[in-house]
Amino acid sequence: MNKTVSVLVPVNNEEVVLPALFAELERILEPLSGKYQFHVLILDDGSVDKTADIVRNHASNAYSTGLCSFTRNFGKESAISAGLDRCESDAYIIIDADLQHPPELIPEMLMQWESGFKLVECVKKSRGRESMFYKFCSQLFYQSMKSLSSLELDNDSDYKLLDKEIVLMIRSFPEKNRFFRGLISWMGYPTYQIPFEVPNREQGKSSWKTWGLIKYSLSSLSSFSSAPLQLVTVIGVLMLILSLLIGSLTLYQWALGNAVTGFTTVIILLLMIGSMLMISLGLIGLYISKIYDEVKSRPGYIVKEELNSSANESGKPK
Ligand code: UDP
Ligand code: MG
């Protein structure tokens, strides 16, 4: 019996890139299809274009195709979760649809997996074409992640091969809001890394919005570190020491009969303390909202349609 490999592709409005992706997968997986049974599962994250139609009408000799469509856009993380939840196979490959994760690396990933690595990661040599602002923000995020949670994700990508063992482990985690890359890195499995140059996105456009990315970064950071909460305490203690110093100086001056005149100082101090309090409350709010989300325990996504072609018998859905 051949080993089964699921290729999970999160997609959001990718009608222009899907045909190229299928052609490329066909080219790369065909020579390996005698040895493995491939199942390509397209996780349609609320596309409003022809993405689902293209998948429904697609058939290949090299792999079977599956479609799992969400009712609306739930985000890439939810799409990855859905993929990991639904297929039973020996290995799982997560890949972007836009060919920025070159499928040519799949044979090497499988080779390293066969040689015993339960986790094979493709790491970016450089970050491809990005605006200065985007580069700055991603640097800020990765640096914060590194210093707050000791997870080094700078060149990490979602392009990974996971052994069944890792997927079973992830499924057993009760948390709903998963930050896939962080979770994998946190699990600490021995990894084989394949460096790759990120090609530019040739067709279609990224559906990430700036505000969406900011929310995603804050949510990922707070998933892996509670250090900001401790920071609030540290700032509080520093302010206390400062206020004791200033307070005793003021009292001393008063005892000498030189009452301090300093309306400006009072206003500045009030504003400073006010904003510190607001920021601290905001930080605590961020964590409370995460707890709230988890406690509600709503599913991370809702499936509208599921299809599985049987070009070959791999990747049996659960
Ligand atoms: N994607 C998704 N849901 C989203 C946003 C993106 O499934 O809400 C998919 C998208 O179709 C692509 C992959 O995630 O296959 C990577 O997205 P994109 O290329 O837009 O982002 P990048 O990480 O390259 O900036
Ligand atoms: Mg991309």
mmCIF file of C-alpha atoms in Angstrom, residues 9-12 43-47 68 70-83 158 176-178 180 207-209 212-213 216 299-302:
data_model
loop_
_atom_site.group_PDB
_atom_site.id
_atom_site.type_symbol
_atom_site.label_atom_id
_atom_site.label_comp_id
_atom_site.label_asym_id
_atom_site.label_seq_id
_atom_site.Cartn_x
_atom_site.Cartn_y
_atom_site.Cartn_z
ATOM 1 C CA VAL A 9 -4.001 24.675 -0.232
ATOM 2 C CA PRO A 10 -5.751 27.594 1.510
ATOM 3 C CA VAL A 11 -7.260 29.850 -1.171
ATOM 4 C CA ASN A 12 -9.150 33.086 -1.186
ATOM 5 C CA LEU A 43 -9.603 25.004 1.203
ATOM 6 C CA ASP A 44 -11.768 27.712 -0.253
ATOM 7 C CA ASP A 45 -11.778 30.444 2.365
ATOM 8 C CA GLY A 46 -14.923 32.295 1.300
ATOM 9 C CA SER A 47 -13.956 33.036 -2.306
ATOM 10 C CA CYS A 68 -13.836 22.326 1.157
ATOM 11 C CA PHE A 70 -16.346 27.944 3.869
ATOM 12 C CA THR A 71 -19.508 29.997 4.176
ATOM 13 C CA ARG A 72 -17.406 33.185 4.337
ATOM 14 C CA ASN A 73 -13.807 34.319 4.738
ATOM 15 C CA PHE A 74 -12.545 32.926 8.052
ATOM 16 C CA GLY A 75 -8.834 33.570 7.427
ATOM 17 C CA LYS A 76 -5.902 31.477 6.266
ATOM 18 C CA GLU A 77 -5.286 29.994 9.720
ATOM 19 C CA SER A 78 -8.823 28.591 9.803
ATOM 20 C CA ALA A 79 -8.361 27.163 6.313
ATOM 21 C CA ILE A 80 -5.171 25.374 7.400
ATOM 22 C CA SER A 81 -6.942 24.067 10.524
ATOM 23 C CA ALA A 82 -9.827 22.753 8.417
ATOM 24 C CA GLY A 83 -7.377 20.911 6.162
ATOM 25 C CA ASP A 158 3.636 28.147 6.165
ATOM 26 C CA LYS A 176 -9.516 27.435 18.582
ATOM 27 C CA ASN A 177 -7.378 30.373 17.455
ATOM 28 C CA ARG A 178 -4.323 28.611 16.148
ATOM 29 C CA PHE A 180 0.030 27.617 12.782
ATOM 30 C CA SER A 207 -6.120 39.507 -0.110
ATOM 31 C CA TRP A 208 -4.486 40.555 3.153
ATOM 32 C CA LYS A 209 -5.532 44.025 4.315
ATOM 33 C CA GLY A 212 -6.235 42.485 9.090
ATOM 34 C CA LEU A 213 -2.479 41.948 9.316
ATOM 35 C CA TYR A 216 -3.405 38.943 13.096
ATOM 36 C CA PRO A 299 -15.884 26.647 15.649
ATOM 37 C CA GLY A 300 -13.074 28.417 13.799
ATOM 38 C CA TYR A 301 -14.877 27.993 10.450
ATOM 39 C CA ILE A 302 -18.143 26.771 8.944
#
